[in-house]
Coordinates of C-alpha atoms in Angstrom, one line a residue:
M2 CA -13.9 77.5 5.4
T3 CA -15.6 80.7 6.8
T4 CA -14.0 84.3 6.4
D5 CA -12.4 85.3 9.2
T6 CA -13.4 89.5 8.4
G7 CA -14.8 90.0 11.1
R8 CA -13.1 89.3 13.8
R9 CA -11.7 91.5 16.5
A10 CA -7.8 92.3 16.9
P11 CA -6.5 90.6 19.9
D12 CA -6.5 92.8 23.1
E13 CA -3.6 93.3 25.9
T14 CA -4.5 90.4 27.9
G15 CA -6.5 87.8 26.7
T16 CA -7.1 85.8 23.6
P17 CA -8.5 87.0 20.6
E18 CA -11.9 85.6 19.0
S19 CA -11.0 83.5 16.5
H20 CA -11.6 80.5 14.3
V21 CA -9.6 77.5 14.9
D22 CA -9.2 76.3 11.1
A23 CA -7.8 80.0 10.4
D24 CA -5.3 79.5 13.2
D25 CA -3.9 76.6 12.1
L26 CA -3.5 77.5 8.6
T27 CA -1.7 80.7 9.6
L28 CA 0.5 78.6 12.1
A29 CA 1.0 75.9 9.3
Y30 CA 2.5 78.6 7.0
L31 CA 4.8 80.0 9.3
R32 CA 6.0 76.3 10.2
V33 CA 6.9 76.2 6.4
L34 CA 8.7 79.4 6.1
R35 CA 10.3 79.1 9.2
A36 CA 11.6 75.5 8.8
D37 CA 15.5 76.6 8.2
Q38 CA 15.2 78.6 11.1
R39 CA 14.1 76.2 13.4
R40 CA 16.6 73.5 12.0
R41 CA 19.3 76.4 12.6
D42 CA 17.8 76.9 15.9
R43 CA 18.2 72.9 16.9
R44 CA 21.9 72.8 15.7
G45 CA 22.6 75.8 17.7
T46 CA 20.7 74.3 20.8
L47 CA 22.4 71.2 20.4
F48 CA 26.2 73.0 19.9
V49 CA 25.4 74.8 23.2
L50 CA 24.2 71.3 24.9
Y51 CA 27.4 69.6 23.7
A52 CA 29.7 72.0 25.0
T53 CA 28.1 72.1 28.5
L54 CA 28.3 68.5 28.6
L55 CA 32.1 68.7 27.4
T56 CA 32.8 71.5 30.1
G57 CA 30.8 70.1 32.9
T58 CA 32.9 66.7 32.2
I59 CA 36.0 67.9 31.9
W60 CA 35.3 70.0 35.2
L61 CA 33.5 68.2 37.2
G62 CA 34.5 64.4 35.7
P63 CA 37.7 64.2 37.8
Y64 CA 35.9 65.6 41.3
L65 CA 32.8 62.7 40.3
I66 CA 35.6 59.8 40.2
A67 CA 37.6 60.9 43.2
A68 CA 34.1 61.5 45.0
G69 CA 33.2 58.0 44.2
T70 CA 36.7 56.4 45.1
A71 CA 36.4 57.7 48.4
A72 CA 33.0 56.4 49.3
R73 CA 34.5 53.0 48.3
D74 CA 37.3 53.4 50.7
G75 CA 35.4 55.4 53.1
S76 CA 38.8 58.1 53.7
L77 CA 35.8 61.0 54.2
H78 CA 33.9 59.6 57.0
G79 CA 34.2 61.1 60.1
P80 CA 32.8 63.6 62.3
L81 CA 32.9 66.9 60.1
A82 CA 31.2 64.5 57.3
E83 CA 28.9 63.8 59.8
R84 CA 28.1 67.3 60.8
A85 CA 27.6 67.7 56.9
L86 CA 24.9 65.5 56.8
A87 CA 23.0 66.5 59.8
A88 CA 23.1 70.1 57.8
V89 CA 21.4 68.6 54.8
P90 CA 17.6 69.4 56.1
A91 CA 18.5 73.2 57.4
V92 CA 21.0 74.4 54.3
L93 CA 18.9 73.0 51.2
P94 CA 15.8 74.5 51.9
V95 CA 17.7 78.2 52.2
L96 CA 19.0 77.0 48.7
F97 CA 15.6 75.9 46.9
A98 CA 14.4 79.5 48.5
T99 CA 17.3 81.3 46.9
A100 CA 16.7 79.7 44.1
L101 CA 12.8 80.4 43.8
L102 CA 13.9 84.0 44.4
V103 CA 16.0 84.6 42.0
A104 CA 13.9 82.7 39.6
A105 CA 11.2 85.4 40.4
R106 CA 13.2 88.1 40.0
R107 CA 14.5 87.2 36.7
A108 CA 11.4 86.7 35.3
C109 CA 10.8 90.7 35.7
W110 CA 12.9 91.1 32.9
R111 CA 12.8 87.6 31.0
G112 CA 10.3 85.4 31.8
P113 CA 10.3 81.6 30.8
V114 CA 7.2 82.5 28.0
L115 CA 9.5 84.6 25.8
P116 CA 9.0 84.6 22.3
D117 CA 11.1 85.9 19.3
A118 CA 11.5 88.9 17.6
A119 CA 9.6 87.9 14.9
T120 CA 6.6 86.6 16.7
V121 CA 6.5 89.7 18.8
D122 CA 6.2 92.1 16.3
W123 CA 4.2 90.1 13.6
L124 CA 1.9 87.9 15.3
L125 CA 1.1 89.3 18.2
P126 CA -1.0 91.9 16.7
L127 CA -2.6 89.2 14.3
P128 CA -6.0 87.6 15.6
V129 CA -4.3 84.5 16.4
A130 CA -4.9 82.1 19.5
R131 CA -2.3 83.5 22.0
A132 CA -2.4 79.9 23.4
R133 CA -0.8 78.5 20.3
L134 CA 1.8 80.8 20.4
L135 CA 3.1 81.1 24.4
L136 CA 2.3 77.5 25.9
P137 CA 5.1 75.7 23.6
L138 CA 7.4 78.2 24.9
L139 CA 6.2 77.2 28.2
R140 CA 6.4 73.5 27.4
R141 CA 10.2 74.4 26.2
S142 CA 11.0 76.3 29.4
V143 CA 9.5 73.7 31.8
L144 CA 11.6 71.2 30.1
F145 CA 14.9 73.0 30.3
S146 CA 14.2 73.6 34.0
V147 CA 13.5 70.2 34.7
A148 CA 16.3 68.9 32.9
A149 CA 19.0 71.2 34.2
G150 CA 17.6 71.1 37.9
A151 CA 17.5 67.4 37.9
A152 CA 21.1 66.8 36.6
L153 CA 22.4 69.6 39.7
G154 CA 20.5 67.3 42.0
A155 CA 21.8 64.5 40.6
V156 CA 25.4 65.8 41.0
G157 CA 24.3 67.1 44.9
G158 CA 23.0 63.9 45.5
F159 CA 25.8 62.0 44.5
L160 CA 28.0 63.5 46.7
L161 CA 26.0 62.7 49.7
Y162 CA 27.6 59.4 48.8
P163 CA 31.3 59.3 50.2
L164 CA 30.2 61.5 53.4
G165 CA 27.8 58.2 54.0
A166 CA 24.7 58.4 52.7
T167 CA 23.7 55.2 51.4
P168 CA 23.3 53.6 48.4
G169 CA 24.7 55.5 46.3
W170 CA 21.8 55.2 43.8
A171 CA 19.3 56.3 45.9
S172 CA 20.9 59.5 47.2
T173 CA 21.7 60.2 43.4
L174 CA 18.0 59.6 42.2
V175 CA 16.5 61.4 45.6
G176 CA 18.6 64.4 44.3
A177 CA 17.5 64.3 40.6
G178 CA 14.0 64.1 41.9
S179 CA 14.2 67.2 44.3
G180 CA 16.2 69.0 41.8
A181 CA 13.6 68.6 39.2
A182 CA 10.8 69.3 41.3
V183 CA 12.6 72.6 42.6
G184 CA 13.5 73.5 38.7
G185 CA 9.5 73.0 37.8
L186 CA 8.4 75.0 40.9
C187 CA 10.9 77.8 39.7
T188 CA 9.6 78.3 35.9
A189 CA 6.3 77.9 37.3
V190 CA 6.8 81.2 39.9
A191 CA 8.3 82.9 37.1
A192 CA 5.6 82.5 35.0
V193 CA 3.3 83.6 37.4
V194 CA 5.4 86.9 37.9
Q195 CA 5.9 87.4 34.4
R196 CA 2.2 87.3 33.7
H197 CA 1.5 90.0 36.7
Q198 CA 4.7 91.8 35.4
V199 CA 3.5 95.3 35.1
A200 CA 1.8 95.3 38.8
S201 CA 5.1 93.5 40.1
T202 CA 7.7 96.5 39.1
G203 CA 5.3 99.2 40.0
A204 CA 5.9 101.1 43.8
G205 CA 3.1 99.2 45.3
S206 CA 4.5 96.1 45.3
R207 CA 8.3 96.9 46.2
R208 CA 7.3 96.1 50.4
W209 CA 6.8 92.4 48.7
W210 CA 9.8 92.0 47.2
Y211 CA 11.4 93.1 50.5
V212 CA 10.0 90.6 52.1
A213 CA 10.6 87.9 49.4
G214 CA 14.2 88.5 50.0
L215 CA 14.2 88.6 53.8
L216 CA 12.9 84.7 53.3
P217 CA 16.2 83.1 52.6
V218 CA 17.5 85.1 55.6
L219 CA 14.9 84.5 57.7
L220 CA 15.8 80.7 57.0
A221 CA 19.3 80.9 57.0
V222 CA 19.3 82.0 60.7
P223 CA 17.6 78.7 62.3
A224 CA 19.8 77.3 59.9
A225 CA 22.9 78.1 60.9
A226 CA 22.1 78.0 64.7
A227 CA 20.5 74.3 63.6
V228 CA 24.4 73.4 62.1
V229 CA 26.8 75.3 65.1
A230 CA 24.7 74.3 67.7
E231 CA 24.2 70.5 66.1
R232 CA 20.7 70.7 66.8
A233 CA 18.6 68.3 64.1
G234 CA 15.2 69.9 65.4
W235 CA 15.7 73.6 64.1
G236 CA 16.8 71.8 61.0
L237 CA 13.6 69.9 60.4
A238 CA 11.3 72.7 61.5
V239 CA 13.2 74.8 58.4
A240 CA 12.8 71.5 56.3
W241 CA 8.8 71.9 56.9
S242 CA 8.6 75.1 56.8
G243 CA 7.2 75.1 52.8
P244 CA 8.2 74.3 49.4
W245 CA 11.3 74.9 49.3
G246 CA 12.2 72.7 52.6
W247 CA 9.5 69.8 51.3
A248 CA 12.1 69.0 48.6
A249 CA 14.3 68.8 50.6
L250 CA 13.5 66.2 53.1
P251 CA 13.8 63.1 50.7
S252 CA 17.7 64.0 50.4
A253 CA 17.5 64.5 54.3
A254 CA 16.0 61.0 55.1
V255 CA 18.8 59.3 52.5
A256 CA 21.6 61.0 54.6
G257 CA 19.8 59.8 57.6
A258 CA 19.2 63.5 59.1
A259 CA 15.4 62.8 58.7
P260 CA 12.8 59.8 59.6
G261 CA 11.7 57.8 56.1
W262 CA 8.2 58.6 56.3
A263 CA 9.6 62.4 56.6
G264 CA 11.3 61.6 52.8
V265 CA 8.2 60.0 51.7
A266 CA 5.8 62.4 52.9
G267 CA 8.5 65.2 51.7
G268 CA 8.2 64.2 48.5
A269 CA 4.7 63.8 48.1
L270 CA 4.0 67.1 49.2
T271 CA 6.6 68.7 46.6
V272 CA 5.3 66.8 43.5
L273 CA 1.6 68.0 44.6
C274 CA 3.1 71.8 45.0
A275 CA 4.6 71.5 42.0
T276 CA 2.2 70.3 39.6
G277 CA -0.4 72.6 41.1
A278 CA 2.0 75.1 40.2
L279 CA 2.4 73.9 36.5
M280 CA -1.3 74.3 36.3
C281 CA -1.2 78.1 37.4
A282 CA 1.4 79.1 35.3
R283 CA 0.0 77.2 32.3
R284 CA -3.3 79.5 33.0
A285 CA -0.9 82.6 33.5
A286 CA 1.4 82.0 30.6
E287 CA -2.1 82.6 27.9
H288 CA -2.8 85.8 29.5
V289 CA 0.8 87.2 29.6
P290 CA 0.3 91.0 28.5
A291 CA 1.6 92.1 24.6
R292 CA 3.3 94.9 25.8
V293 CA 5.5 92.6 28.4
L294 CA 6.4 90.5 25.9
R295 CA 7.3 93.2 23.6
A296 CA 9.4 94.9 26.6
Q297 CA 10.7 91.8 27.5
C298 CA 12.0 90.7 24.2
R299 CA 14.1 93.7 23.5
L300 CA 15.5 94.0 27.2
A301 CA 16.4 90.4 27.2
F302 CA 18.3 90.9 23.6
R303 CA 20.3 93.6 25.4
V304 CA 21.1 91.7 28.6
T305 CA 22.1 88.6 26.4
A306 CA 24.3 90.9 24.3
A307 CA 26.1 92.5 27.6
L308 CA 26.5 88.9 28.9
Y309 CA 28.2 87.7 25.6
A310 CA 30.6 90.5 25.7
L311 CA 30.9 89.8 29.7
D312 CA 29.9 93.4 30.6
L313 CA 28.4 92.2 33.8
R314 CA 27.7 95.6 35.0
N315 CA 25.6 96.8 31.9
A316 CA 23.9 93.9 32.3
R317 CA 23.4 93.9 35.7
S318 CA 22.1 97.8 35.3
L319 CA 19.6 96.6 31.9
A320 CA 18.5 93.8 34.3
G321 CA 17.9 95.8 37.4
S322 CA 16.3 98.9 35.5
V323 CA 12.7 97.1 35.5
H324 CA 12.4 97.7 39.5
H325 CA 13.2 101.4 39.1
R326 CA 10.2 102.1 37.3
R327 CA 7.3 104.8 39.0
R328 CA 9.5 105.1 42.2
T329 CA 8.7 107.6 44.6
R330 CA 11.2 109.5 46.7
R331 CA 10.0 109.1 50.5
W332 CA 12.9 109.5 52.2
R333 CA 14.8 112.8 51.7
L334 CA 17.6 113.8 53.8
P335 CA 18.2 117.8 54.5
Q336 CA 20.8 119.5 52.8
P337 CA 24.3 119.6 53.7
R338 CA 25.8 122.8 55.6
G339 CA 29.5 122.1 54.9
R340 CA 31.3 121.0 52.0
A341 CA 32.6 118.3 54.0
L342 CA 29.3 116.6 53.9
L343 CA 28.3 117.0 50.3
V344 CA 29.5 113.0 49.3
P345 CA 28.6 111.6 52.0
W346 CA 25.1 113.2 51.5
L347 CA 25.0 112.1 47.9
D348 CA 26.4 108.6 48.6
L349 CA 23.3 108.2 51.4
T350 CA 21.1 109.6 49.0
A351 CA 21.9 106.9 46.9
L352 CA 21.8 104.4 49.3
L353 CA 17.9 105.5 50.3
R354 CA 17.0 105.3 46.5
A355 CA 18.3 101.9 46.8
P356 CA 17.5 100.6 49.9
S357 CA 18.1 97.1 49.5
R358 CA 21.4 98.0 49.8
L359 CA 21.6 100.3 52.6
P360 CA 20.8 97.3 55.5
G361 CA 23.1 95.2 53.0
A362 CA 26.2 96.8 53.8
P363 CA 25.9 96.3 58.0
L364 CA 24.2 93.0 57.5
W365 CA 27.2 91.3 55.6
S366 CA 29.9 92.7 57.8
A367 CA 28.3 91.5 60.9
T368 CA 27.9 87.8 58.9
G369 CA 31.8 88.1 58.3
V370 CA 32.5 88.8 62.1
V371 CA 30.1 85.7 63.1
L372 CA 31.6 83.4 60.5
L373 CA 34.9 83.9 61.7
A374 CA 34.1 83.2 65.0
L375 CA 32.8 79.8 63.7
A376 CA 36.2 79.9 61.9
A377 CA 38.0 80.0 65.2
R378 CA 35.9 77.9 66.9
A379 CA 35.8 75.1 64.3
D380 CA 37.7 71.7 65.0
A381 CA 38.9 70.8 61.2
R382 CA 41.3 72.9 59.8
E383 CA 39.4 72.8 56.3
A384 CA 36.6 74.0 58.0
A385 CA 38.1 76.7 59.6
V386 CA 40.1 77.7 56.4
L387 CA 36.8 77.8 54.4
L388 CA 34.7 79.7 56.6
G389 CA 37.5 82.3 57.1
L390 CA 37.5 83.0 53.9
T391 CA 34.0 83.1 53.5
A392 CA 33.9 85.7 56.6
L393 CA 36.9 87.8 54.4
Y394 CA 34.5 87.6 51.4
A395 CA 31.5 88.5 53.5
G396 CA 33.0 91.6 54.9
Y397 CA 34.3 92.9 51.0
L398 CA 30.3 91.9 50.3
G399 CA 29.0 94.8 52.9
A400 CA 31.5 97.4 51.6
L401 CA 30.3 96.6 48.0
R402 CA 26.7 96.8 48.8
A403 CA 27.8 100.3 50.7
C404 CA 29.4 101.8 47.4
E405 CA 26.9 103.2 45.2
G406 CA 27.7 106.3 44.9
A407 CA 31.3 105.2 43.8
R408 CA 29.7 103.0 41.3
A409 CA 27.6 105.7 39.5
D410 CA 30.6 108.0 39.1
G411 CA 32.8 104.8 37.9
D412 CA 30.0 104.3 35.5
D413 CA 29.8 108.2 34.6
P414 CA 32.6 110.4 35.5
R415 CA 30.9 113.3 34.2
R416 CA 28.2 113.1 37.0
A417 CA 30.3 114.4 39.3
S418 CA 32.0 117.2 37.3
Q419 CA 30.2 119.8 39.2
L420 CA 31.7 119.0 42.5
P421 CA 34.8 120.6 44.2
W422 CA 37.4 118.0 44.0
P423 CA 39.2 115.7 41.4
H424 CA 38.3 112.6 40.5
A425 CA 41.0 111.2 42.4
S426 CA 40.1 112.6 45.5
L427 CA 36.6 112.2 45.2
A428 CA 37.2 108.5 45.5
L429 CA 38.5 108.6 48.8
H430 CA 35.4 110.8 50.1
H431 CA 33.4 107.9 48.9
A432 CA 35.1 105.5 51.4
L433 CA 34.1 107.8 54.1
V434 CA 30.2 106.1 54.2
P435 CA 30.7 102.5 53.1
A436 CA 33.5 102.8 56.5
L437 CA 31.2 104.0 58.5
L438 CA 28.1 101.4 57.8
C439 CA 30.7 98.4 57.6
G440 CA 32.1 100.0 61.0
L441 CA 28.7 99.9 62.7
G442 CA 27.8 96.2 61.1
A443 CA 31.5 94.7 62.4
A444 CA 30.5 96.4 65.9
A445 CA 27.1 94.7 66.2
G446 CA 28.4 91.4 65.2
L447 CA 31.4 92.1 67.9
L448 CA 28.9 92.4 70.3
G449 CA 26.6 89.6 69.1
C450 CA 29.0 87.2 69.5
A451 CA 30.1 88.6 72.7
L452 CA 26.6 88.3 74.1
L453 CA 26.4 84.2 72.7
G454 CA 29.8 83.6 74.2
L455 CA 31.2 83.1 70.7
W456 CA 34.0 85.7 71.4
H457 CA 37.2 85.2 70.3
P458 CA 40.4 87.6 70.5
K459 CA 40.7 87.2 66.4
L460 CA 37.3 88.9 66.2
P461 CA 38.2 92.8 65.9
L462 CA 40.8 92.1 63.1
L463 CA 37.8 91.9 60.7
L464 CA 37.3 95.4 62.0
A465 CA 40.7 96.4 61.4
G466 CA 40.1 95.1 57.8
V467 CA 37.4 97.7 56.9
P468 CA 39.5 99.8 55.2
A469 CA 40.9 96.8 52.6
F470 CA 37.6 95.5 52.1
V471 CA 36.2 99.4 51.5
G472 CA 39.6 99.9 48.9
A473 CA 38.5 96.4 47.3
A474 CA 35.3 97.7 46.9
L475 CA 36.3 101.1 45.6
V476 CA 38.9 99.1 42.6
T477 CA 35.5 97.7 42.0
A478 CA 33.5 100.3 41.6
Y479 CA 36.1 102.2 39.5
R480 CA 37.3 99.2 37.3
G481 CA 36.0 101.0 33.9
P482 CA 34.1 98.9 31.1
S483 CA 35.0 95.5 30.4
P484 CA 37.7 95.0 27.8
P485 CA 36.7 93.1 24.3
V486 CA 36.9 89.4 24.9
G487 CA 38.9 88.6 22.1
V488 CA 41.8 90.6 23.8
S489 CA 42.5 88.5 26.7
G490 CA 39.9 86.0 26.4
V491 CA 37.1 84.6 29.0
A492 CA 39.2 83.7 31.7
G493 CA 41.1 87.5 31.7
V494 CA 38.3 89.3 31.5
L495 CA 36.8 87.5 34.5
L496 CA 40.1 88.0 36.3
W497 CA 39.7 91.9 35.1
N498 CA 36.7 92.9 37.0
A499 CA 38.0 90.8 40.2
R500 CA 40.6 91.9 40.1
G501 CA 40.2 94.2 43.3
P502 CA 38.7 91.7 45.9
L503 CA 41.2 88.6 44.6
V504 CA 44.3 90.6 45.2
V505 CA 43.0 92.2 48.7
L506 CA 41.3 89.3 50.0
A507 CA 44.7 87.1 49.1
L508 CA 47.3 89.8 51.1
A509 CA 44.6 90.1 54.0
A510 CA 43.8 86.3 54.1
P511 CA 47.2 85.4 55.9
A512 CA 46.9 88.2 58.9
Y513 CA 43.9 86.0 60.2
P514 CA 45.2 83.0 61.4
N515 CA 48.3 84.8 63.2
G516 CA 46.1 87.3 64.7
G517 CA 48.2 88.1 67.9
G518 CA 50.4 91.0 68.5
L519 CA 49.7 94.2 66.8
G520 CA 51.4 92.7 63.4
A521 CA 47.9 92.1 61.8
P522 CA 46.4 95.1 62.8
A523 CA 49.1 96.9 61.5
W524 CA 49.4 94.8 58.0
L525 CA 46.0 95.3 57.5
A526 CA 46.4 98.9 58.1
L527 CA 48.7 99.0 55.6
L528 CA 46.9 97.0 53.1
G529 CA 44.0 99.6 53.2
C530 CA 45.8 102.6 52.5
L531 CA 47.3 100.3 49.5
A532 CA 43.7 99.8 48.3
L533 CA 42.8 103.1 49.0
G534 CA 45.6 104.6 46.9
W535 CA 45.0 102.0 43.8
A536 CA 41.2 103.1 43.8
R537 CA 42.2 106.4 43.8
R538 CA 44.6 105.6 40.4
L539 CA 41.7 104.0 38.7
A540 CA 39.3 106.9 39.7
A541 CA 42.4 109.3 37.9
L542 CA 42.9 106.9 34.9
G543 CA 38.4 106.9 34.1
A544 CA 38.4 110.4 34.2
R545 CA 40.6 111.0 31.7
P546 CA 39.3 112.9 28.5
T547 CA 38.6 110.9 25.4
P548 CA 38.2 112.1 22.0
H549 CA 34.3 111.8 21.6
A550 CA 33.9 113.2 25.3
G551 CA 32.4 116.4 25.6
V552 CA 33.7 119.8 27.6
S553 CA 32.1 118.8 30.9
G554 CA 34.6 116.9 33.2
T555 CA 37.6 117.2 31.0
G556 CA 38.9 120.3 32.5
R557 CA 39.1 119.8 35.7
R558 CA 42.2 119.6 37.9
R559 CA 43.7 116.2 38.5

């Protein structure tokens, strides 16, 4: 065998020049050394798979059995079921496009080609063929995503059976195939984004991320119009809009919402698109830069540790830190001339530095008004209740998107140590900008509903509930670090993190079915005062000095 003393070290993007025999010898030796570790990894993977299947069977099994029973006796057939089947070609493309966007965003901090720490630290600097190391990881990610997509798609396809999609085995198989294709597409898109991760997180690519983020919204508008107005042509137009819609055509054909030839053509286009995307992903995986692999290996470990500890705020902050590199400050607000405008100026500046949140607040508030209008016009009580609860949650999301400054102060109380207010009063100052943005969004939603003929006397209640939504969002912002999982368990930690919206929205929900008179607005105003007082109390508790805290922020008046 020839010697390898003259081989060059690998560059950042290409494959090193090395002999295949030497690569085989090196990798075979490492396989022998890592045999025990691979067995432990396989046992861990099998345990996770077993736990997932057991949990899914316990939680979904009774509902699937009930769905099968309802399919046999036809108890779910009716106008609502027919409308749900007609909405399949309009709703599924929105879900598939959202899945592709989430996969692309996730690939910026954890791509499908992610070696372990030992491979990153020891093998990448060596002259070993990059494809030998990375392509098995890509195949593993593809198999996992295809299997997960097929399982979720099979469940979704089976749920169409009790609504009237026959036969049941056809809807299940078609759903599994569509889910598998979407899973493969998600992995392929993620691999391409990971290959160009340095360019995709730069300042020049932010506008492309904004355009990609608008894709589900642009698809949701005609989809919602097709569901509300019961126009099948709009739903089919959404389904033919791209690969995210082609995968929905077979399920739409089984549900009777699309012709059979459209289902066959959509399935063929989906398979061709997924195959081509996976071929592009294979070429991209071989040239992922080494610096990207090193950075993602460390960042993924930190995010995974935060997720295991159920520290969702820390995990979101770590995952979002990738998109804040090399960001330029283009928009600057003029300096405030009065002390009363200082906190609103800081909040607006924080929103301008996170521009994806600025339009989100009024948009979610306007969406909540539209959903409440649809709930008031719904025929079935179940649909009215579901749309009403979704409208309340949309109002809360609008307020949460605007509480960026309060969230920063809740994460680090020392940030506001130089402001001339105590932390308790500062929480109330942070409510001004979210209330203004949500109020503007709710007013725009009211105007739109009036112009479209969807007006109802209950709609102004969402505008009256803005203080309650802002209070719930401030409670979330000032909730502080998550408690240890071992103290209260997983369910306790999740409830602790979501206690603000759960309590406030549960108390606000009874005011909307009986919206007549002055009782409901008075109750919402009282609830808003209570929620703001709760946030004020949490802000004061979060600012208490700790034994290891410094002088800054500890001697302030309460």
